[in-house]
XYZ file of C-alpha atoms in Angstrom:
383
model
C 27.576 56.155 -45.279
C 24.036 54.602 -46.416
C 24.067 51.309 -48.541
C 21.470 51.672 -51.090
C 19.102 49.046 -49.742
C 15.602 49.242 -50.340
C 13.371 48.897 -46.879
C 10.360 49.047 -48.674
C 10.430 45.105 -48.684
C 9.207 45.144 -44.486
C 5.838 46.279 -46.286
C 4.997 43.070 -47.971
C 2.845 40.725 -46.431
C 2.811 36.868 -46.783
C 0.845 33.857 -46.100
C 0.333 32.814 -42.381
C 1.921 29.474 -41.768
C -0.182 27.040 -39.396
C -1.648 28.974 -36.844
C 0.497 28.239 -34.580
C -0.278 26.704 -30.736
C 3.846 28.055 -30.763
C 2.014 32.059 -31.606
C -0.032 31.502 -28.953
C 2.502 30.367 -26.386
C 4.777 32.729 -26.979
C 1.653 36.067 -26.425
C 1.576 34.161 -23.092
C 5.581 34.160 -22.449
C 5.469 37.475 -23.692
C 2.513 38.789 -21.248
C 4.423 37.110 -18.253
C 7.286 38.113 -18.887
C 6.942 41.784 -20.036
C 5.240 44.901 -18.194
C 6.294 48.814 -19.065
C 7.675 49.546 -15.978
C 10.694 46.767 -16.157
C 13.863 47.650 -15.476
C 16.104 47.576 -18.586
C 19.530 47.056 -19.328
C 21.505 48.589 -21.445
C 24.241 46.761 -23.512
C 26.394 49.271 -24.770
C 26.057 53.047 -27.039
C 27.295 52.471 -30.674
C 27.421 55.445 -33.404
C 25.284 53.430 -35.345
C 22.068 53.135 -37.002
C 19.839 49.550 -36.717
C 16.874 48.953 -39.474
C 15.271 45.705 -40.146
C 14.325 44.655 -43.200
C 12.330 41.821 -45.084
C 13.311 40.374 -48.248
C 11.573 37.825 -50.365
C 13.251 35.838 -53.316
C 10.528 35.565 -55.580
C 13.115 32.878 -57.582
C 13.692 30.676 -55.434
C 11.631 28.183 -53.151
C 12.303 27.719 -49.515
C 13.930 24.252 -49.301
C 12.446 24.081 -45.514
C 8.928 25.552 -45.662
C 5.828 22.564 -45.026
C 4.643 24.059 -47.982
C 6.077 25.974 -51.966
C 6.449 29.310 -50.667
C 9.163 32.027 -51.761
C 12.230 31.848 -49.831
C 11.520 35.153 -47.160
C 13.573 36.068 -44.805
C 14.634 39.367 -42.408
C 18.059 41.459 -42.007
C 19.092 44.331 -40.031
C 21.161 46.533 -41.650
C 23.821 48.345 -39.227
C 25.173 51.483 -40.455
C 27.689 53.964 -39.028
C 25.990 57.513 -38.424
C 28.975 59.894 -39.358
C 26.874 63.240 -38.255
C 24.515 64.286 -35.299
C 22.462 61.623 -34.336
C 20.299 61.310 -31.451
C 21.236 58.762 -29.249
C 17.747 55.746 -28.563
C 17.441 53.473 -26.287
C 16.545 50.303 -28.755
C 14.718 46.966 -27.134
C 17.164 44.602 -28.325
C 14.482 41.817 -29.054
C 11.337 42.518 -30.621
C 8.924 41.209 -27.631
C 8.186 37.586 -29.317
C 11.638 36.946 -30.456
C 12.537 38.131 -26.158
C 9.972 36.038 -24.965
C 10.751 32.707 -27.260
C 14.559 33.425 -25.766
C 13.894 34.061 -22.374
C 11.739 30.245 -22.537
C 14.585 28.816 -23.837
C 17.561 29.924 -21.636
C 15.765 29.425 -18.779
C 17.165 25.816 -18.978
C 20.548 27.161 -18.594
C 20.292 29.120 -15.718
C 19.225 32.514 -17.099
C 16.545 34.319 -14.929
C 12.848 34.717 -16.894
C 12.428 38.139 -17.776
C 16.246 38.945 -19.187
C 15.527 39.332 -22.995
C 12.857 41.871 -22.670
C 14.659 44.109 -20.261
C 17.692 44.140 -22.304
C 18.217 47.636 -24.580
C 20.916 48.914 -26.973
C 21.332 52.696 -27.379
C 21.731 53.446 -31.127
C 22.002 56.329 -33.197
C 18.812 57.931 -34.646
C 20.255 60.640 -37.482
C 18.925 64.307 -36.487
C 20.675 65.760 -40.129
C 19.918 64.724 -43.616
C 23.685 63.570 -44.334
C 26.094 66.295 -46.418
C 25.970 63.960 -49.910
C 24.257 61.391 -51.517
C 27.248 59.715 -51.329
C 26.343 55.824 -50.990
C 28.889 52.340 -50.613
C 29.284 49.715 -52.945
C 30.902 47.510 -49.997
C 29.154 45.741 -47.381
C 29.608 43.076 -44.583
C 27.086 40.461 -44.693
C 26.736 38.261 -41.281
C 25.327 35.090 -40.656
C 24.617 33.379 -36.850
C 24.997 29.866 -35.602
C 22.353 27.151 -35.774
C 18.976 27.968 -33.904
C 20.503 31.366 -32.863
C 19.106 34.337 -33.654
C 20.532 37.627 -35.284
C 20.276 39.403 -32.225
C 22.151 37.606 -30.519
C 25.122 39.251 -32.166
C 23.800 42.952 -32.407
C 26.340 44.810 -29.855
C 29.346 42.637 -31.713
C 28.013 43.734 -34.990
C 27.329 47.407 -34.136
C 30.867 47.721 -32.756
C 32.182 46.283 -35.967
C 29.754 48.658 -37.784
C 30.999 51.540 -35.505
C 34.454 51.354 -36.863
C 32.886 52.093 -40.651
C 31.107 49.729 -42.100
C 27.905 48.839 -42.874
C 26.810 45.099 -42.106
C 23.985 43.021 -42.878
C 22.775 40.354 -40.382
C 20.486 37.619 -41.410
C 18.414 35.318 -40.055
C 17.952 32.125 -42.073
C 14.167 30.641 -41.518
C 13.593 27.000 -40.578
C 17.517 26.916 -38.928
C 17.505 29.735 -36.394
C 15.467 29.027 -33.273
C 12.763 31.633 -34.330
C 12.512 34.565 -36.913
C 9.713 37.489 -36.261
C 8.648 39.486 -38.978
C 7.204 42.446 -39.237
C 3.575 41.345 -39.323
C 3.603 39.038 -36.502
C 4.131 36.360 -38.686
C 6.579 33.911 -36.862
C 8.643 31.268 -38.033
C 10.148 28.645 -35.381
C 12.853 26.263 -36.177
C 13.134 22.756 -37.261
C 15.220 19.772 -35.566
C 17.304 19.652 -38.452
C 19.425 16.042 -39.038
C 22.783 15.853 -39.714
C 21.681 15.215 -43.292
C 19.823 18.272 -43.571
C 22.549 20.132 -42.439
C 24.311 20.685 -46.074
C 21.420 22.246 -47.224
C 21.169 24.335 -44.221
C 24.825 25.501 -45.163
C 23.410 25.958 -49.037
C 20.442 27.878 -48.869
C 22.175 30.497 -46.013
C 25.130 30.606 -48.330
C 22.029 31.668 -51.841
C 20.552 34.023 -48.884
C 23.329 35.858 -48.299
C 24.142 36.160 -52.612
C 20.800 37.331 -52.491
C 21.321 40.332 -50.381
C 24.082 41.148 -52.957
C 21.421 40.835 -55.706
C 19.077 42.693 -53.605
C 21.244 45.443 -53.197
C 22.200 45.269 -56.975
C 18.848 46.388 -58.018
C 18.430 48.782 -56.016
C 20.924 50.397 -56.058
C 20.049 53.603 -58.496
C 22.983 56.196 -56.602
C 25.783 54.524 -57.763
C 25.529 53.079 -61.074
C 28.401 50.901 -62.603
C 29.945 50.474 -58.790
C 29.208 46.909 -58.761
C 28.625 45.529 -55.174
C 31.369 43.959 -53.404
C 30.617 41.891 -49.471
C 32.948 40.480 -47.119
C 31.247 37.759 -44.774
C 32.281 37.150 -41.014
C 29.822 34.440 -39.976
C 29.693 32.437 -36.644
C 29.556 28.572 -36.409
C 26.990 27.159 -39.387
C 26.724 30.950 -40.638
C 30.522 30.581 -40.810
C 30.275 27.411 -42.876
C 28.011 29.328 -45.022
C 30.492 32.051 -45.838
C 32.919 29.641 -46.626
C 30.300 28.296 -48.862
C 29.767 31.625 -50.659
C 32.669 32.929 -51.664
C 31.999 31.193 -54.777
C 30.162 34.413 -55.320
C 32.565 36.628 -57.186
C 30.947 39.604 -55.057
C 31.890 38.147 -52.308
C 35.549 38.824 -51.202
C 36.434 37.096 -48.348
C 35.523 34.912 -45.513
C 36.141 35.090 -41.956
C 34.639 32.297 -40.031
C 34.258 32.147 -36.620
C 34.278 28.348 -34.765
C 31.975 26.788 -37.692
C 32.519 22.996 -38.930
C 32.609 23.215 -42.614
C 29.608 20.763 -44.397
C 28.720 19.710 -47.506
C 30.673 20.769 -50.845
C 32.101 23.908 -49.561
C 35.057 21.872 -47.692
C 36.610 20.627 -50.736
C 35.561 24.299 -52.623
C 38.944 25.772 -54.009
C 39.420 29.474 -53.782
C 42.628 32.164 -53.219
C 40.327 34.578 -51.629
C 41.574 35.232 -47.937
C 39.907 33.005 -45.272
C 40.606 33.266 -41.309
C 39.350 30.431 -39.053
C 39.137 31.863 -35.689
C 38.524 29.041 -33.081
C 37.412 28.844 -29.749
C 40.146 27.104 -27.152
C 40.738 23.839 -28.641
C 39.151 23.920 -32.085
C 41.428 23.469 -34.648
C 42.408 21.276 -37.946
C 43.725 18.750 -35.133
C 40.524 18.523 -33.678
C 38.048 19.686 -36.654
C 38.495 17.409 -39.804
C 36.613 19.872 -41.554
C 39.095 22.482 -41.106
C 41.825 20.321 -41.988
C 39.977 18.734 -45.030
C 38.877 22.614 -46.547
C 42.592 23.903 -45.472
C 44.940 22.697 -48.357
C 42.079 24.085 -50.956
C 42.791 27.486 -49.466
C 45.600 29.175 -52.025
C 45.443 32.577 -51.111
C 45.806 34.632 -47.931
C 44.751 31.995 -45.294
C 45.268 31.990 -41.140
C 44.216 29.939 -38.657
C 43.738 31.206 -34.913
C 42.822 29.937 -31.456
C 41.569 32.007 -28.845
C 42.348 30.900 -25.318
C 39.647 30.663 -22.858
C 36.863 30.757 -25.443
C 33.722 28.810 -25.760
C 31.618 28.235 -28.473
C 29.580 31.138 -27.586
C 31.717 33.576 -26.877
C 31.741 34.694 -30.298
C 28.282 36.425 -29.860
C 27.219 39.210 -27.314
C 26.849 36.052 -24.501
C 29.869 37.809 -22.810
C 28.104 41.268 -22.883
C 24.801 40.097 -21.647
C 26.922 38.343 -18.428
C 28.649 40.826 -17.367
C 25.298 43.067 -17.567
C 23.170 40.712 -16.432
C 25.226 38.236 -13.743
C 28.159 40.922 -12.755
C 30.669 38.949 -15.051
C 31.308 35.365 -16.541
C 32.442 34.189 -13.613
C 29.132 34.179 -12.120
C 26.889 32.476 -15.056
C 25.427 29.279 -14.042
C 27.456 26.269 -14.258
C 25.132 25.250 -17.504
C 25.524 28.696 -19.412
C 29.673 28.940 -18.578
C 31.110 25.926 -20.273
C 28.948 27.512 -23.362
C 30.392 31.310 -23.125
C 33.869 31.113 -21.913
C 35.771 32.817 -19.470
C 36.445 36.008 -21.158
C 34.494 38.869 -20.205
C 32.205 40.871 -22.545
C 34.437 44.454 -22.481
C 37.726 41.906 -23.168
C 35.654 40.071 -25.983
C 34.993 43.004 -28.053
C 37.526 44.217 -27.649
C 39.505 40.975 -29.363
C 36.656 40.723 -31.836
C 35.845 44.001 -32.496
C 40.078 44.409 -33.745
C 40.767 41.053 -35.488
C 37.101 41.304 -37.881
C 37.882 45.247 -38.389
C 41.537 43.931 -39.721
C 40.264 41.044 -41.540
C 37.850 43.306 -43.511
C 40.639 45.870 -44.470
C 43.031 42.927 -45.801
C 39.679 41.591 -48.162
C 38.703 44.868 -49.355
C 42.225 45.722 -50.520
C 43.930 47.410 -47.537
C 46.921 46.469 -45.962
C 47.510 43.818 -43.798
C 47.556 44.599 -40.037
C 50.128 43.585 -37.652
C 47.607 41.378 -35.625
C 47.103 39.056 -38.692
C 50.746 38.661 -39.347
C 51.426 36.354 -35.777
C 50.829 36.913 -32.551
C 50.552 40.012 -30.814
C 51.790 41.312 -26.690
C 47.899 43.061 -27.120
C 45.911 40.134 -27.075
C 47.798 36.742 -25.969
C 44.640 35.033 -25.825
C 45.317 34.634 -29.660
C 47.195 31.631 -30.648
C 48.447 31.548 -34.519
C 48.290 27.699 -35.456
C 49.348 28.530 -38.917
């Protein structure tokens, strides 16, 4: 199953932004922190394919840039590999996007040198596939503030893995640093509470963008109009709340994000899950109780016990690879990630997003989002 994107777009080139002292910083992270020989670990084997892509809205300006420049900005596009593949071990960083990461956890405790070690084995496609058949429906995914897409790519390749193909993006200017194919980097601004709306509006015209992206080139299946479903994490989930104005856009699953800006009082009767992490709810987010009665159709609200903030991204996965489990993170990285263990948290995630996107695309609904279920207790139905 191939979604008719075209990758052509990683070929375009654009102006360098200031030359950085950040570039130059991060060659030296990367030298220290890198050498051939380093063991790696792996973070799981998904049936999947991973390409990266980047696209460049020649109609629109970026609201953050220092100076007018297109709105540009990169995706990986997972995609489930339904015939022999040969299985690659992927780095799961490009080195300047490791290196940035492994300076910044540091301050919680992780050791230098994790990011570029860590590798995903993916599927590289040893057949031409047995039709030209392509699909007009797509998952589009967006991270939390000043966290990058690849963050999430063994939660988003085990989604993928179950038959669907999902585009990640990473939003310029609001996640922590975005590498593209050139070299070109671009690091991310201290954003203010003011600037946060925005934020929420120009991830919410990236991801319709995608859509029209996809709409254009798209010359396999004519008259199949595109139709997305977003699952989104924190601000990215604020985001797809924000989109599903988009009448491509069918539903919205949003995992522990604050709603901001005009989205909250946005009516729609498309379905919407909020899926919090232990204690977030409409008692204790406004925002979710403000955007909650404007929700008329299929609507739930979870809570998942012994959740953290970030255990809605491969955090879990990366400690139990990395530090033997989440029991053993540093005091500073635990209260962040939770208690539940990587193998436990995709499993939980991997089953309540794959059910979610069957109810939005027209399937049935599945027991688990009907009330709570003796397979996963850690799942609270507030509503």
């Amino acid at each position: 199953m191939t979604v008719c994107l075209d990758l052509n777009d990683h070929k375009r080139t654009f102006p360098q932004s200031n030359k950085d002292k950040m570039l130059s910083i991060l060659a030296l992270l990367l030298l220290a922190f890198w050498s051939p020989t380093a063991h790696t670990v792996s973070l799981g084997r998904f049936p999947v394919s991973i390409t990266s892509a980047q696209l460049n809205d020649i109609a629109r300006l970026d609201p953050f840039a220092p100076k007018p420049q297109h709105r540009t900005f990169m995706v990986s596009i997972f995609e489930l590999v339904e015939h022999d593949c040969k299985a690659i071990s992927s780095p799961y960083m490009p080195p300047l996007t490791a290196a940035y990461e492994d300076a910044k956890f540091s301050a919680y405790g992780v050791p230098e040198g994790t990011f570029p070690d860590l590798t995903i084995k993916v599927c590289q496609p040893t057949t031409k596939p047995l039709s030209n058949q392509r699909t007009n429906k797509v998952v589009l995914f967006s991270g939390a503030l000043g966290t990058s897409r690849y963050l999430y790519s063994a939660l988003i390749a085990t989604v993928a893995s179950r038959g669907y193909t999902i585009i990640a993006v990473d939003h310029p200017y609001d996640t922590d640093i975005v590498e593209f194919p050139s070299g070109k980097t671009i690091i991310g601004l201290n954003l203010t509470d003011e600037q946060i709306p925005l934020a929420v509006e120009t991830r919410a015209r990236d991801l319709s963008f995608v859509l029209d992206h996809l709409s254009r080139t798209t010359k396999s299946c004519p008259g199949r109009p595109i139709q997305a479903v977003a699952f989104s994490h924190s601000l990215g989930g604020a985001a797809a709340i924000a989109a599903l104005r988009d009448p491509r856009i069918l539903g919205a699953l949003n995992l522990d994000g604050s709603v901001f800006g005009p989205a909250v009082n946005a009516s729609t009767n498309k379905p919407v899950l909020l899926f919090g992490h232990d204690g977030k709810n409409r008692t204790t987010d406004p925002t979710w109780g403000e955007l909650w009665p404007h929700l008329s159709g299929w609507k739930a609200e979870v809570e998942l016990v012994g959740s953290a903030h970030y255990s809605f991204s491969d955090w879990p996965v990366i400690a139990d690879e990395v530090f033997g489990g989440v029991e053993n993170l540093p005091a500073e990285a635990a209260e962040l990630i939770g208690k539940i263990g990587g193998e436990r948290m995709t499993e939980i995630l991997g089953s309540y997003v794959t059910a979610f996107l069957t109810l939005s695309f027209g399937g049935k609904i599945d027991g688990l989002l009907k009330g709570e279920s003796k397979r996963f207790p850690e799942v609270l139905f507030l509503e």
